[in-house]
Every structure is written in structure tokens, then in C-alpha cells.
Short mmCIF file of C-alpha atoms in Angstrom, two decimals:
data_model
loop_
_atom_site.label_atom_id
_atom_site.label_comp_id
_atom_site.label_asym_id
_atom_site.label_seq_id
_atom_site.Cartn_x
_atom_site.Cartn_y
_atom_site.Cartn_z
CA UNK S 175 20.63 50.32 -36.07
CA UNK S 176 20.95 54.03 -36.70
CA UNK S 177 18.72 56.45 -34.79
CA UNK S 178 18.50 59.97 -36.20
CA UNK S 179 16.52 61.41 -33.34
CA UNK S 180 17.11 60.83 -29.69
CA UNK S 181 13.40 60.20 -29.20
CA UNK S 182 13.60 56.94 -31.11
CA UNK S 183 16.51 55.73 -29.03
CA UNK S 184 14.40 55.31 -25.92
CA UNK S 185 11.10 53.76 -26.77
CA UNK S 186 8.81 54.62 -23.93
CA UNK S 187 6.57 51.73 -23.25
CA UNK S 188 4.91 53.10 -20.14
CA UNK S 189 5.69 52.72 -16.48
CA UNK S 190 3.43 49.75 -16.15
CA UNK S 191 5.45 47.50 -18.40
CA UNK S 192 8.48 47.36 -16.17
CA UNK S 193 6.51 46.22 -13.19
CA UNK S 194 4.42 43.81 -15.20
CA UNK S 195 7.52 42.13 -16.54
CA UNK S 196 9.25 42.24 -13.22
CA UNK S 197 6.42 40.25 -11.64
CA UNK S 198 7.01 37.49 -14.15
CA UNK S 199 10.81 37.69 -13.87
CA UNK S 200 10.58 37.36 -10.10
CA UNK S 201 8.73 34.09 -10.53
CA UNK S 202 11.25 32.94 -13.15
CA UNK S 203 14.27 33.88 -11.06
CA UNK S 204 15.26 30.31 -10.32
CA UNK S 205 15.04 29.13 -13.95
CA UNK S 206 18.10 28.50 -16.07
CA UNK S 207 19.17 30.18 -19.33
CA UNK S 208 16.86 32.12 -21.59
CA UNK S 209 13.89 30.91 -19.57
CA UNK S 210 14.83 33.45 -16.92
CA UNK S 211 16.22 36.26 -19.07
CA UNK S 212 13.89 36.64 -22.05
CA UNK S 213 10.42 37.85 -21.18
CA UNK S 214 8.53 36.12 -23.96
CA UNK S 215 10.01 32.76 -22.99
CA UNK S 216 9.85 33.38 -19.27
CA UNK S 217 6.18 34.29 -19.29
CA UNK S 218 5.20 31.08 -21.08
CA UNK S 219 7.08 28.98 -18.58
CA UNK S 220 5.78 30.86 -15.57
CA UNK S 221 2.21 30.47 -16.75
CA UNK S 222 2.70 26.80 -17.32
CA UNK S 223 4.24 26.37 -13.88
CA UNK S 224 1.38 28.18 -12.21
CA UNK S 225 -1.18 26.01 -13.98
CA UNK S 226 0.69 22.92 -12.84
CA UNK S 227 0.82 24.20 -9.28
CA UNK S 228 -2.90 24.82 -9.28
CA UNK S 229 -3.69 21.38 -10.63
CA UNK S 230 -1.17 19.69 -8.36
CA UNK S 231 -2.93 20.85 -5.23
CA UNK S 232 -5.73 18.46 -6.13
CA UNK S 233 -3.41 15.73 -7.37
CA UNK S 234 -1.48 15.76 -4.13
CA UNK S 235 -4.58 14.78 -2.22
CA UNK S 236 -5.21 11.96 -4.67
CA UNK S 237 -1.61 10.80 -4.35
CA UNK S 238 -1.89 10.67 -0.60
CA UNK S 239 -5.05 8.57 -0.87
CA UNK S 240 -3.25 6.16 -3.20
CA UNK S 241 -0.36 5.88 -0.79
CA UNK S 242 -2.68 5.19 2.15
CA UNK S 243 -4.44 2.51 0.14
CA UNK S 244 -1.15 0.85 -0.77
CA UNK S 245 -0.04 0.81 2.82
CA UNK S 246 -3.32 -0.49 4.18
CA UNK S 247 -3.43 -3.20 1.53
CA UNK S 248 0.11 -4.25 2.44
CA UNK S 249 -0.71 -4.40 6.13
CA UNK S 250 -3.98 -6.23 5.49
CA UNK S 251 -2.16 -8.87 3.50
CA UNK S 252 0.05 -9.56 6.49
CA UNK S 253 -3.01 -10.24 8.61
CA UNK S 254 -4.79 -12.23 5.94
CA UNK S 255 -7.74 -9.95 5.35
CA UNK S 256 -8.65 -7.80 2.38
CA UNK S 257 -8.91 -4.07 2.63
CA UNK S 258 -12.59 -4.29 1.76
CA UNK S 259 -13.46 -6.67 4.56
CA UNK S 260 -11.32 -4.73 7.03
CA UNK S 261 -13.31 -1.61 6.26
CA UNK S 262 -16.58 -3.53 6.29
CA UNK S 263 -15.79 -5.15 9.63
CA UNK S 264 -14.69 -1.92 11.26
CA UNK S 265 -17.75 -0.09 9.99
CA UNK S 266 -20.01 -2.78 11.35
CA UNK S 267 -18.21 -2.60 14.68
CA UNK S 268 -18.72 1.18 14.68
CA UNK S 269 -15.02 1.92 14.54
CA UNK S 270 -14.77 5.02 12.43
CA UNK S 271 -11.11 5.34 11.63
CA UNK S 272 -10.44 6.79 8.22
CA UNK S 273 -7.87 5.65 5.71
CA UNK S 274 -5.35 8.21 6.87
CA UNK S 275 -5.30 7.02 10.44
CA UNK S 276 -5.50 3.37 9.45
CA UNK S 277 -2.42 3.70 7.27
CA UNK S 278 -0.74 5.66 10.03
CA UNK S 279 -1.42 2.82 12.43
CA UNK S 280 -0.28 0.24 9.87
CA UNK S 281 3.03 2.05 9.50
CA UNK S 282 3.79 3.18 13.02
CA UNK S 283 1.64 1.07 15.33
CA UNK S 284 1.54 -2.37 13.73
CA UNK S 285 0.36 -4.05 16.92
CA UNK S 286 -2.69 -1.83 17.09
CA UNK S 287 -3.40 -2.50 13.45
CA UNK S 288 -3.20 -6.20 14.14
CA UNK S 289 -5.90 -5.78 16.79
CA UNK S 290 -8.09 -3.83 14.40
CA UNK S 291 -7.76 -6.57 11.81
CA UNK S 292 -8.69 -9.13 14.46
CA UNK S 293 -11.70 -7.05 15.52
CA UNK S 294 -12.88 -6.74 11.92
CA UNK S 295 -12.49 -10.47 11.32
CA UNK S 296 -14.34 -11.32 14.50
CA UNK S 297 -17.16 -8.93 13.73
CA UNK S 298 -17.61 -10.27 10.20
CA UNK S 299 -17.63 -13.78 11.55
CA UNK S 300 -20.29 -12.90 14.12
CA UNK S 301 -22.38 -11.30 11.41
CA UNK S 302 -21.89 -14.28 9.13
CA UNK S 303 -20.33 -12.13 6.45
CA UNK S 304 -18.07 -14.22 4.26
CA UNK S 305 -15.70 -12.71 1.78
CA UNK S 306 -14.26 -15.42 -0.40
CA UNK S 307 -11.25 -13.34 -1.32
CA UNK S 308 -10.01 -13.52 2.28
CA UNK S 309 -9.53 -17.24 2.51
CA UNK S 310 -7.86 -17.67 -0.83
CA UNK S 311 -4.31 -16.72 0.06
CA UNK S 312 -3.77 -17.15 3.78
CA UNK S 313 -0.42 -16.58 5.37
CA UNK S 314 0.92 -19.20 7.67
CA UNK S 315 3.61 -21.76 8.09
CA UNK S 316 1.85 -25.06 7.80
CA UNK S 317 -0.75 -24.24 5.20
CA UNK S 318 -0.62 -26.20 2.01
CA UNK S 319 -1.84 -24.45 -1.09
CA UNK S 320 -3.64 -27.59 -2.20
CA UNK S 321 -5.74 -27.68 0.99
CA UNK S 322 -6.52 -24.03 0.81
CA UNK S 323 -7.79 -24.26 -2.73
CA UNK S 324 -9.85 -27.28 -1.78
CA UNK S 325 -11.43 -25.34 1.06
CA UNK S 326 -12.21 -22.54 -1.30
CA UNK S 327 -13.74 -24.92 -3.76
CA UNK S 328 -15.81 -26.65 -1.08
CA UNK S 329 -17.27 -23.37 0.00
CA UNK S 330 -18.08 -22.35 -3.53
CA UNK S 331 -20.00 -25.54 -4.11
CA UNK S 332 -22.16 -25.06 -1.05
CA UNK S 333 -23.49 -21.62 -1.81
CA UNK G 211 20.82 8.31 16.76
CA UNK G 212 21.41 5.78 19.44
CA UNK G 213 22.85 2.39 18.63
CA UNK G 214 19.54 0.65 19.26
CA UNK G 215 17.68 3.02 16.96
CA UNK G 216 20.31 2.55 14.30
CA UNK G 217 19.89 -1.18 14.41
CA UNK G 218 16.14 -0.74 14.24
CA UNK G 219 16.60 1.37 11.13
CA UNK G 220 18.79 -1.25 9.49
CA UNK G 221 16.38 -3.98 10.39
CA UNK G 222 13.43 -2.06 8.98
CA UNK G 223 15.03 -1.29 5.65
CA UNK G 224 17.06 -4.47 5.22
CA UNK G 225 16.35 -6.27 1.99
CA UNK G 226 14.69 -9.65 2.19
CA UNK G 227 15.32 -12.15 -0.56
CA UNK G 228 12.25 -13.91 -1.83
CA UNK G 229 12.07 -16.90 -4.10
CA UNK G 230 9.28 -17.43 -6.60
CA UNK G 231 8.66 -20.63 -8.47
CA UNK G 232 7.32 -19.85 -11.96
CA UNK G 233 6.33 -23.39 -12.69
CA UNK G 234 2.92 -23.44 -14.37
CA UNK G 235 2.30 -19.78 -13.50
CA UNK G 236 0.86 -17.15 -15.77
CA UNK G 237 3.78 -14.70 -16.26
CA UNK G 238 1.52 -11.67 -16.50
CA UNK G 239 -0.41 -12.56 -13.38
CA UNK G 240 2.74 -13.38 -11.44
CA UNK G 241 4.42 -10.21 -12.70
CA UNK G 242 1.93 -8.21 -10.66
CA UNK G 243 2.82 -10.21 -7.57
CA UNK G 244 6.58 -10.01 -8.15
CA UNK G 245 6.33 -6.29 -8.84
CA UNK G 246 4.81 -5.71 -5.44
CA UNK G 247 7.75 -7.37 -3.71
CA UNK G 248 10.34 -5.67 -5.90
CA UNK G 249 8.93 -2.23 -5.22
CA UNK G 250 8.28 -2.86 -1.55
CA UNK G 251 4.54 -2.40 -1.86
CA UNK G 252 4.00 -5.38 0.40
CA UNK G 253 5.29 -3.42 3.39
CA UNK G 254 3.21 -0.91 5.32
CA UNK G 255 6.21 1.43 5.35
CA UNK G 256 6.04 1.79 1.56
CA UNK G 257 6.65 5.19 0.06
CA UNK G 258 7.62 5.85 -3.56
CA UNK G 259 10.69 7.74 -2.40
CA UNK G 260 12.01 5.29 0.13
CA UNK G 261 14.13 2.40 -0.92
CA UNK G 262 12.35 -0.50 0.73
CA UNK G 263 12.05 -2.92 -2.18
CA UNK G 264 13.09 -6.52 -1.80
CA UNK G 265 14.99 -8.92 -4.02
CA UNK G 266 13.12 -11.62 -5.91
CA UNK G 267 14.65 -14.76 -7.34
CA UNK G 268 12.49 -16.47 -9.95
CA UNK G 269 13.17 -20.10 -10.71
CA UNK G 270 11.81 -22.49 -13.32
CA UNK G 271 11.02 -19.72 -15.75
CA UNK G 272 11.25 -22.26 -18.57
CA UNK G 273 8.07 -23.86 -17.30
CA UNK G 274 5.72 -20.89 -17.32
CA UNK G 275 2.24 -21.33 -18.72
CA UNK G 276 0.59 -18.90 -21.09
CA UNK G 277 -3.14 -18.74 -21.52
CA UNK G 278 -5.00 -20.24 -24.45
CA UNK G 279 -3.01 -20.17 -27.66
CA UNK G 280 -0.92 -17.19 -26.59
CA UNK G 281 2.28 -19.07 -27.28
CA UNK G 282 1.36 -18.89 -30.95
CA UNK G 283 -0.43 -15.53 -30.98
CA UNK G 284 1.51 -13.20 -28.72
CA UNK G 285 4.24 -11.30 -30.53
CA UNK G 286 7.11 -9.37 -28.99
CA UNK G 287 8.20 -6.29 -30.88
CA UNK G 288 11.75 -5.12 -31.26
CA UNK G 289 13.23 -2.35 -33.33
CA UNK G 290 16.94 -2.02 -34.00
CA UNK G 291 16.63 1.70 -34.70
CA UNK G 292 17.64 1.41 -38.32
CA UNK G 293 15.12 1.68 -41.17
CA UNK G 294 13.46 -1.66 -41.69
CA UNK G 295 14.78 -2.78 -38.34
CA UNK G 296 11.44 -3.80 -36.90
CA UNK G 297 10.95 -7.42 -35.97
CA UNK G 298 8.18 -9.38 -34.37
CA UNK G 299 9.03 -12.51 -32.42
CA UNK G 300 6.31 -14.92 -31.38
CA UNK G 301 6.18 -15.94 -27.75
CA UNK G 302 7.25 -19.52 -28.40
CA UNK G 303 10.21 -18.33 -30.50
CA UNK G 304 11.31 -15.91 -27.83
CA UNK G 305 10.94 -18.57 -25.18
CA UNK G 306 13.13 -20.94 -27.19
CA UNK G 307 15.80 -18.28 -27.59
CA UNK G 308 15.80 -17.15 -23.97
CA UNK G 309 13.51 -18.82 -21.44
CA UNK G 310 13.88 -15.95 -18.95
CA UNK G 311 12.83 -13.21 -21.34
CA UNK G 312 9.04 -13.48 -21.16
CA UNK G 313 8.87 -13.19 -17.40
CA UNK G 314 11.42 -10.40 -17.43
CA UNK G 315 9.45 -8.39 -19.95
CA UNK G 316 6.22 -9.07 -18.09
CA UNK G 317 7.63 -7.70 -14.83
CA UNK G 318 9.18 -4.74 -16.61
CA UNK G 319 5.89 -3.86 -18.23
CA UNK G 320 3.93 -4.32 -15.02
CA UNK G 321 5.86 -1.47 -13.42
CA UNK G 322 5.24 2.15 -14.10
CA UNK G 323 7.77 3.65 -16.47
CA UNK G 324 9.91 5.96 -14.38
CA UNK G 325 13.59 6.39 -13.70
CA UNK G 326 13.44 3.88 -10.88
CA UNK G 327 12.19 1.03 -13.02
CA UNK G 328 15.53 -0.09 -14.43
CA UNK G 329 17.14 -0.04 -10.99
CA UNK G 330 14.27 -2.00 -9.54
CA UNK G 331 14.69 -4.57 -12.31
CA UNK G 332 18.29 -5.08 -11.17
CA UNK G 333 16.87 -6.68 -8.06
CA UNK G 334 15.11 -9.38 -10.05
CA UNK G 335 17.01 -12.59 -10.75
CA UNK G 336 15.51 -15.10 -13.15
CA UNK G 337 16.71 -18.65 -13.68
CA UNK G 338 15.23 -20.99 -16.22
CA UNK G 339 15.67 -24.03 -14.01
CA UNK G 340 15.87 -24.98 -10.37
CA UNK G 341 19.64 -24.72 -10.09
CA UNK G 342 20.41 -21.33 -8.60
CA UNK G 343 24.01 -20.28 -7.88
CA UNK G 344 24.98 -20.94 -4.29
CA UNK G 345 25.87 -17.31 -3.49
CA UNK G 346 22.37 -16.22 -4.44
CA UNK G 347 20.52 -19.10 -2.88
CA UNK G 348 22.17 -18.56 0.50
CA UNK G 349 20.47 -15.15 0.86
CA UNK G 350 16.97 -16.39 0.18
CA UNK G 351 14.84 -16.45 3.31
CA UNK G 352 11.28 -16.26 2.10
CA UNK G 353 9.01 -17.72 -0.50
CA UNK G 354 6.31 -15.96 -2.46
CA UNK G 355 3.09 -17.89 -2.73
CA UNK G 356 2.19 -19.02 -6.21
CA UNK G 357 -1.14 -17.85 -7.51
CA UNK G 358 -1.98 -21.12 -9.22
CA UNK G 359 -1.95 -24.73 -8.28
CA UNK G 360 0.64 -26.81 -10.11
CA UNK G 361 -1.14 -29.87 -11.50
CA UNK G 362 0.48 -33.25 -11.38
CA UNK G 363 0.95 -34.93 -14.71
CA UNK G 364 -0.44 -38.40 -15.11
CA UNK G 365 2.87 -39.77 -16.40
CA UNK G 366 4.65 -38.38 -13.32
CA UNK G 367 2.48 -40.34 -10.91
CA UNK G 368 4.10 -43.71 -10.09
CA UNK G 369 2.62 -46.49 -12.11
CA UNK G 370 1.63 -48.55 -9.07
CA UNK G 371 -0.48 -45.75 -7.73
CA UNK G 372 -2.22 -45.36 -11.04
CA UNK G 373 -2.96 -49.07 -11.13
CA UNK G 374 -4.38 -49.03 -7.61
CA UNK G 375 -6.71 -46.16 -8.38
CA UNK G 376 -10.36 -47.36 -8.26
CA UNK G 377 -11.82 -48.00 -11.67
CA UNK G 378 -15.42 -47.62 -12.75
CA UNK G 379 -15.17 -50.16 -15.50
CA UNK G 380 -12.77 -52.02 -17.74
CA UNK G 381 -12.78 -51.68 -21.46
CA UNK G 382 -14.08 -54.73 -23.26
CA UNK G 383 -11.30 -56.84 -24.71
CA UNK G 384 -12.31 -56.23 -28.28
CA UNK G 385 -12.59 -52.47 -27.77
CA UNK G 386 -10.17 -50.54 -29.99
CA UNK G 387 -8.65 -47.50 -28.28
CA UNK G 388 -8.00 -44.76 -30.74
CA UNK W 272 -11.77 -38.13 1.53
CA UNK W 273 -9.20 -37.87 4.26
CA UNK W 274 -8.00 -34.64 2.82
CA UNK W 275 -11.49 -33.20 2.76
CA UNK W 276 -12.02 -34.13 6.39
CA UNK W 277 -8.71 -32.61 7.38
CA UNK W 278 -9.55 -29.41 5.61
CA UNK W 279 -12.99 -29.27 7.21
CA UNK W 280 -11.40 -29.71 10.61
CA UNK W 281 -9.04 -26.91 9.80
CA UNK W 282 -11.98 -24.77 8.75
CA UNK W 283 -13.82 -25.38 11.99
CA UNK W 284 -10.65 -24.66 13.94
CA UNK W 285 -10.37 -21.33 12.15
CA UNK W 286 -13.94 -20.49 13.07
CA UNK W 287 -13.75 -21.45 16.72
CA UNK W 288 -10.21 -20.45 17.45
CA UNK W 289 -10.61 -16.68 17.23
CA UNK W 290 -10.21 -14.73 20.41
CA UNK W 291 -12.04 -11.58 21.34
CA UNK W 292 -10.74 -8.82 19.13
CA UNK W 293 -9.55 -6.00 21.35
CA UNK W 294 -8.19 -8.38 23.86
CA UNK W 295 -6.21 -10.53 21.50
CA UNK W 296 -3.07 -8.47 21.67
CA UNK W 297 -2.90 -8.65 25.41
CA UNK W 298 -3.98 -12.22 25.46
CA UNK W 299 -1.11 -13.12 23.17
CA UNK W 300 1.44 -10.83 24.74
CA UNK W 301 0.83 -10.94 28.45
CA UNK W 302 -1.65 -13.52 29.61
CA UNK W 303 -0.90 -17.00 28.34
CA UNK W 304 -3.92 -18.47 26.61
CA UNK W 305 -5.59 -20.96 28.90
CA UNK W 306 -8.92 -22.66 28.85
CA UNK W 307 -10.96 -19.75 30.12
CA UNK W 308 -14.24 -18.30 29.03
CA UNK W 309 -14.20 -15.10 27.04
CA UNK W 310 -15.67 -13.02 29.87
CA UNK W 311 -12.95 -14.24 32.27
CA UNK W 312 -10.23 -13.43 29.79
CA UNK W 313 -11.60 -9.96 29.23
CA UNK W 314 -11.77 -9.38 32.99
CA UNK W 315 -8.15 -10.44 33.37
CA UNK W 316 -7.08 -8.27 30.49
CA UNK W 317 -8.87 -5.22 31.83
CA UNK W 318 -7.31 -5.74 35.26
CA UNK W 319 -3.91 -6.03 33.63
CA UNK W 320 -4.49 -2.87 31.64
CA UNK W 321 -5.60 -0.98 34.72
CA UNK W 322 -2.37 -1.96 36.46
CA UNK W 323 -0.42 -0.71 33.48
CA UNK W 324 -2.36 2.56 33.52
CA UNK W 325 -1.43 3.05 37.19
CA UNK W 326 2.21 2.45 36.44
CA UNK W 327 2.03 4.89 33.54
CA UNK W 328 5.18 3.41 32.06
CA UNK W 329 5.24 4.71 28.50
CA UNK W 330 4.21 7.61 26.35
CA UNK W 331 0.68 7.42 25.04
CA UNK W 332 -0.75 8.25 21.67
CA UNK W 333 -4.28 8.92 20.61
CA UNK W 334 -6.23 9.43 17.42
CA UNK W 335 -8.44 12.45 17.78
CA UNK W 336 -11.09 13.81 15.50
CA UNK W 337 -10.61 17.50 14.94
CA UNK W 338 -12.39 19.64 12.36
CA UNK W 339 -13.32 16.73 10.13
CA UNK W 340 -9.88 15.22 10.14
CA UNK W 341 -8.29 12.51 12.20
CA UNK W 342 -4.91 13.11 13.75
CA UNK W 343 -2.58 10.72 15.48
CA UNK W 344 -1.14 12.75 18.33
CA UNK W 345 1.24 12.25 21.22
CA UNK W 346 2.79 14.49 23.88
CA UNK W 347 4.36 17.62 22.50
CA UNK W 348 3.00 17.33 18.97
CA UNK W 349 2.38 20.38 16.85
CA UNK W 350 -0.77 20.43 14.71
CA UNK W 351 -1.72 22.93 12.06
CA UNK W 352 -5.46 23.09 11.65
CA UNK W 353 -6.77 24.82 8.58
CA UNK W 354 -10.07 26.65 8.37
CA UNK W 355 -12.07 29.07 10.46
CA UNK W 356 -12.05 27.92 14.07
CA UNK W 357 -13.10 30.01 17.07
CA UNK W 358 -10.40 29.29 19.71
CA UNK W 359 -7.87 32.06 20.29
CA UNK W 360 -4.19 32.16 21.16
CA UNK W 361 -3.47 30.89 24.64
CA UNK W 362 -6.67 28.89 24.95
CA UNK W 363 -6.30 25.55 26.65
CA UNK W 364 -8.65 23.05 25.10
CA UNK W 365 -9.48 19.44 25.63
CA UNK W 366 -9.87 17.28 22.56
CA UNK W 367 -12.79 15.07 23.43
CA UNK W 368 -13.34 13.02 20.31
CA UNK W 369 -10.78 10.31 20.94
CA UNK W 370 -11.24 7.46 18.48
CA UNK W 371 -8.34 5.38 19.65
CA UNK W 372 -5.71 5.57 22.34
CA UNK W 373 -2.69 3.43 22.84
CA UNK W 374 0.41 2.84 24.89
CA UNK W 375 3.36 0.58 24.41
CA UNK W 376 1.49 -2.38 25.83
CA UNK W 377 -2.17 -2.04 24.92
CA UNK W 378 -4.53 0.02 22.85
CA UNK W 379 -8.05 1.18 23.52
CA UNK W 380 -10.30 1.17 20.50
CA UNK W 381 -13.38 3.36 20.60
CA UNK W 382 -16.66 2.44 19.00
CA UNK W 383 -16.62 5.12 17.65
CA UNK W 384 -15.27 7.07 20.65
CA UNK W 385 -13.57 5.73 23.75
CA UNK W 386 -15.40 5.97 27.05
CA UNK W 387 -15.75 9.69 27.92
CA UNK W 388 -13.29 10.82 30.57
CA UNK W 389 -11.00 7.90 30.03
CA UNK W 390 -8.44 9.57 27.82
CA UNK W 391 -7.52 13.18 28.36
CA UNK W 392 -5.95 14.99 25.40
CA UNK W 393 -5.16 18.61 26.23
CA UNK W 394 -3.85 21.19 23.81
CA UNK W 395 -2.88 24.85 23.75
CA UNK W 396 -3.46 27.21 20.86
CA UNK W 397 -0.08 28.76 20.16
CA UNK W 398 -0.67 30.76 17.05
CA UNK W 399 -3.33 31.86 14.67
CA UNK W 400 -2.65 33.24 11.27
CA UNK W 401 -2.89 32.81 7.57
CA UNK W 402 -1.28 30.26 5.33
CA UNK W 403 1.06 31.16 2.50
CA UNK W 404 -0.61 32.62 -0.57
CA UNK W 405 -1.96 30.00 -2.87
CA UNK W 406 -2.13 31.16 -6.45
CA UNK W 407 -5.10 29.82 -8.28
CA UNK W 408 -4.18 30.27 -11.92
CA UNK W 409 -6.23 29.05 -14.85
CA UNK W 410 -5.30 29.46 -18.47
CA UNK W 411 -6.53 28.05 -21.75
CA UNK W 412 -4.28 28.22 -24.72
CA UNK W 413 -5.45 30.11 -27.83
CA UNK W 414 -8.76 30.93 -26.15
CA UNK W 415 -7.93 34.31 -24.58
CA UNK W 416 -8.84 32.85 -21.20
CA UNK W 417 -6.75 33.56 -18.15
CA UNK W 418 -7.85 33.92 -14.53
CA UNK W 419 -5.76 34.48 -11.48
CA UNK W 420 -6.93 34.43 -7.88
CA UNK W 421 -5.10 34.46 -4.62
CA UNK W 422 -6.24 32.68 -1.51
CA UNK W 423 -4.96 32.43 2.02
CA UNK W 424 -6.57 30.09 4.51
CA UNK W 425 -6.82 30.60 8.23
CA UNK W 426 -4.46 28.41 10.15
CA UNK W 427 -4.43 27.59 13.82
CA UNK W 428 -1.41 26.01 15.42
CA UNK W 429 -1.94 23.67 18.34
CA UNK W 430 0.53 22.22 20.78
CA UNK W 431 -0.54 18.94 22.34
CA UNK W 432 0.29 19.25 26.03
CA UNK W 433 -0.45 15.77 27.15
CA UNK W 434 -2.15 12.56 26.18
CA UNK W 435 -3.08 10.89 29.41
CA UNK W 436 -5.14 7.90 30.30
CA UNK W 437 -6.72 9.34 33.42
CA UNK W 438 -9.34 6.89 34.45
CA UNK W 439 -9.56 3.18 34.87
CA UNK W 440 -11.09 1.15 32.07
CA UNK W 441 -14.74 0.40 32.75
CA UNK W 442 -14.63 2.64 35.85
CA UNK W 443 -17.38 5.17 36.32
CA UNK W 444 -16.56 8.69 35.21
CA UNK W 445 -16.31 11.33 37.94
CA UNK W 446 -19.39 13.21 36.77
CA UNK W 447 -21.42 10.04 36.68
CA UNK W 448 -23.34 8.84 39.69
#
């Protein structure tokens, strides 16, 4: 490119532009390649990243809830109760632990969780609340699947 | 970390080997059960980033049961990558070619598609019959409960027992059984 | 028929065999199950627990309700509570809403809170400040829509000084007459 006047050599684009671009480049500093060096590419990626970060703050909460549910379900299975009836039993017994603390207990204080499961079972039994899903797949050493299914079937017939 | 803590750590994250009998089980239903054990979702310590999955050994995969007429209707798709390389294999054809394939694909599809999936699949052993190699069988210490009851076939019940079973009536002698 | 009877027996055993919930852990761990009535068992268990409380053998934990969230805390824990909250730096506070407390050997389950004065969870406020800046950025492609906002939430840092089981179970609180 040939510039005849010195004025064309330096295109003044205002003092603001430098700082505006710098803000974006600061956020793109840890990117690799042209994503960090070319403004037009950097700005697209920075905007996309910021949108993701904004959305992810909500998703993170959802992810945590999913994880708690998985853990509680796993622990409930060990004590032969469904998550639904555990919650129902605890609510009826006025024990107001939320999913976060229940999963915490399931992970770190399994003995306490065992008690909670026992309390929920006992309370449901006292209230005469029967959840058929609970009895279907019990854990135990001497239980025969054939008997269990028969029990299930017997109960279904009655009601 | 003290020695006792270290042992506790090993014990917590040690892999358990489970055995699962596929006899008369719906592969897609049992895939959801097997998946849970493979990924470690049956433990309260589960976290997607920690490696707490167990090993599952499936036996009798030749004797799985599909619903309805799915043996005839369900098609498995494969593409070689070349033009005109698409092929559709019916479930019964696939099962004849490789009796472990249906359960394997079912478990693979039951899991979420991420980078971990193929490594998790490495922990699944499938055998089409009851004979499992000794070096694998010696690790197994637990059994996964089947979701369905395996019915007994009439021709597998001893003949004496069938004869002793109380009858409502006898067919007349001149009755022609079709 | 025999099978049906056996299964019914098993059913009835399941229904009558359950022990009292909170006490089951102790009943299985410490006191061997004998032919005692439920009230006797619970008395024994409570006596046993009270002995353990006196010995104060292990570290305790508690689940406390604090600003709409439940926290599992133990001695020396650090909590970061988000949101506007009056206590200032250096304040010693007592967390009263204890939903559950436990030791190595037994756990006390509150319905919904444990007996007031039984568990003492004390905490000190060690710092108050703002969180990191959260950028709230919205953008729609090809729609000339872009919004950016910055938010910082108030954060209070708490140090749990002690989780103590101070009183006996079923004993009267000191302010009670």
C-alpha cells in the first residue's frame, strides 16, 4: 500500500476504540491463536463465552439438584425404599431436611441416613400408606424373586 | 494420609464385580439397570467426575427376550462410510450373527454420549452362555437382581410332576386334539 | 398354597418386625435386641446416649438452617452465606435452628428442630464483603440486542466455633421450670 500523505498512514479511530478493544482482548487473553489476536474473531468468542457463563449459573443449580437426586436414589435403594416414599415419610414425620442435606447424609453419614429411612418407613406404616413400588425389589439375602412377585400380586388383587 | 485412611479410600473406590443373568430379560429394560452399576449411580458417593463405576458381567445373552414382534421389526442401522454403504439388519439377524450385540448396543445407547461412554463400556463383559472364563468369574462377588421373572417351560418340568398335577377333567377318548 | 402361606407369614413379619425409627441404629449397634417393649427400649437407648454425651468421645456434626439453606456443619467449618444479613464482623452468634445433630455413635433427628438447648452451635462472623463480579450478559444474534449488567452479592463468612451437645436428651432446659 502506498500512502502519499502522512495523514493517511495513521488512521485515527478515536481514543475510545483502543480501550473498547482492550476490554475484549483482556477477556480473550487465555484463548489460543487468532481467537485472541484478531478483534473481530475475539469479540465473537468473548460474547459467546459470556452468554454461556450467564446461562450456566442457572444450569449449575439444576446440575446439583440432579446429582442430589441420583445420590438419594442410590442410598434409598440400599435401604429398600423409594425416594418418593422417603420424602413422604419424612414430611409426615415433620422432618424437614431438604435434598441437599439428605444427599449429604447419604454420602457422608450413611448410618444417619439409614435411621432416616427407617423413620420414614415406620411412619408410613403407622399411617397405613402403602407404596407398591417399595416392595417390588427388596434387598436381602434370603429373598426369592418368585415369592416377592407373588406378594406383590397378592396385594394388587386385594385392593 | 494415614495408612488407615488410605485403606478406607481404597475400600470406598474399589470396583465390585456384578453378574447379571440376561435370561428372559428385556435388553432395553435391563440396559438401564446395568448402566446404573457401570456408571456407579447405585452408590451414594456418585459424582460424574469420580471413577466409582463397577464391572458388570452379563451371562446368557443369547436368551434375551424382546417385546412383541420386535425380533422381526426392530432394525439395526450400520453405515460403512462409503456411498451406498448403509445397511439395515433385523434384530433376529443380528442376534444370529452375534448374540451379545443387542445387549451391548442397548447398554451403549442407554448411556449419555460423552467421552466417558466408551471407557465405561470396557467394564461390561457379555457372554452368550453360562460358561464364563475362570479368571473373570473369580472376581464376581455380587449379583444384580433381574427385573423379570423367568418362567419355567412346560417341557422342562419333569414328566412325573406334570402327571401328578391335579386335573379338572380328562378328554373324552374320541376327542381329536388338533 | 404352602408358598402363599409362607409369603403371608413373611409379610406379617415385615410389618411387625420394625423397630422404632430413631432408636434402631442404637438398638442394632449397642443394645442387643431382646424381648422388650418399645418404651423400655427407648428408655435404655436414651440412657445410653446420655452416657455417651457425658463422655463426649467424638466430634459432632449438625445440620443447621441458615438463611433458607441447610448446612451440615462441624467444628471449625467455614461457611459463606450470601445475601444481606445484619450480623457484623466479630459477632458471636448461636445457630438455633438445628434440624439434626449427630456423633459417631448416635444421631438426634429433630421434628423439625431438635429440643431447644440440647445442641449448641456457635459461630463467629469473620468477614463481610462482596462476591466476585458476576457478569450478566444477554445477546441475541441478528437482532441488535445486547445487554450487560454487573452484580456483586453480599457475602458473610462464618467460622463454626463448636458443635456441642450440651444438655441431656429429654432433660429440662435450664430456662424451663
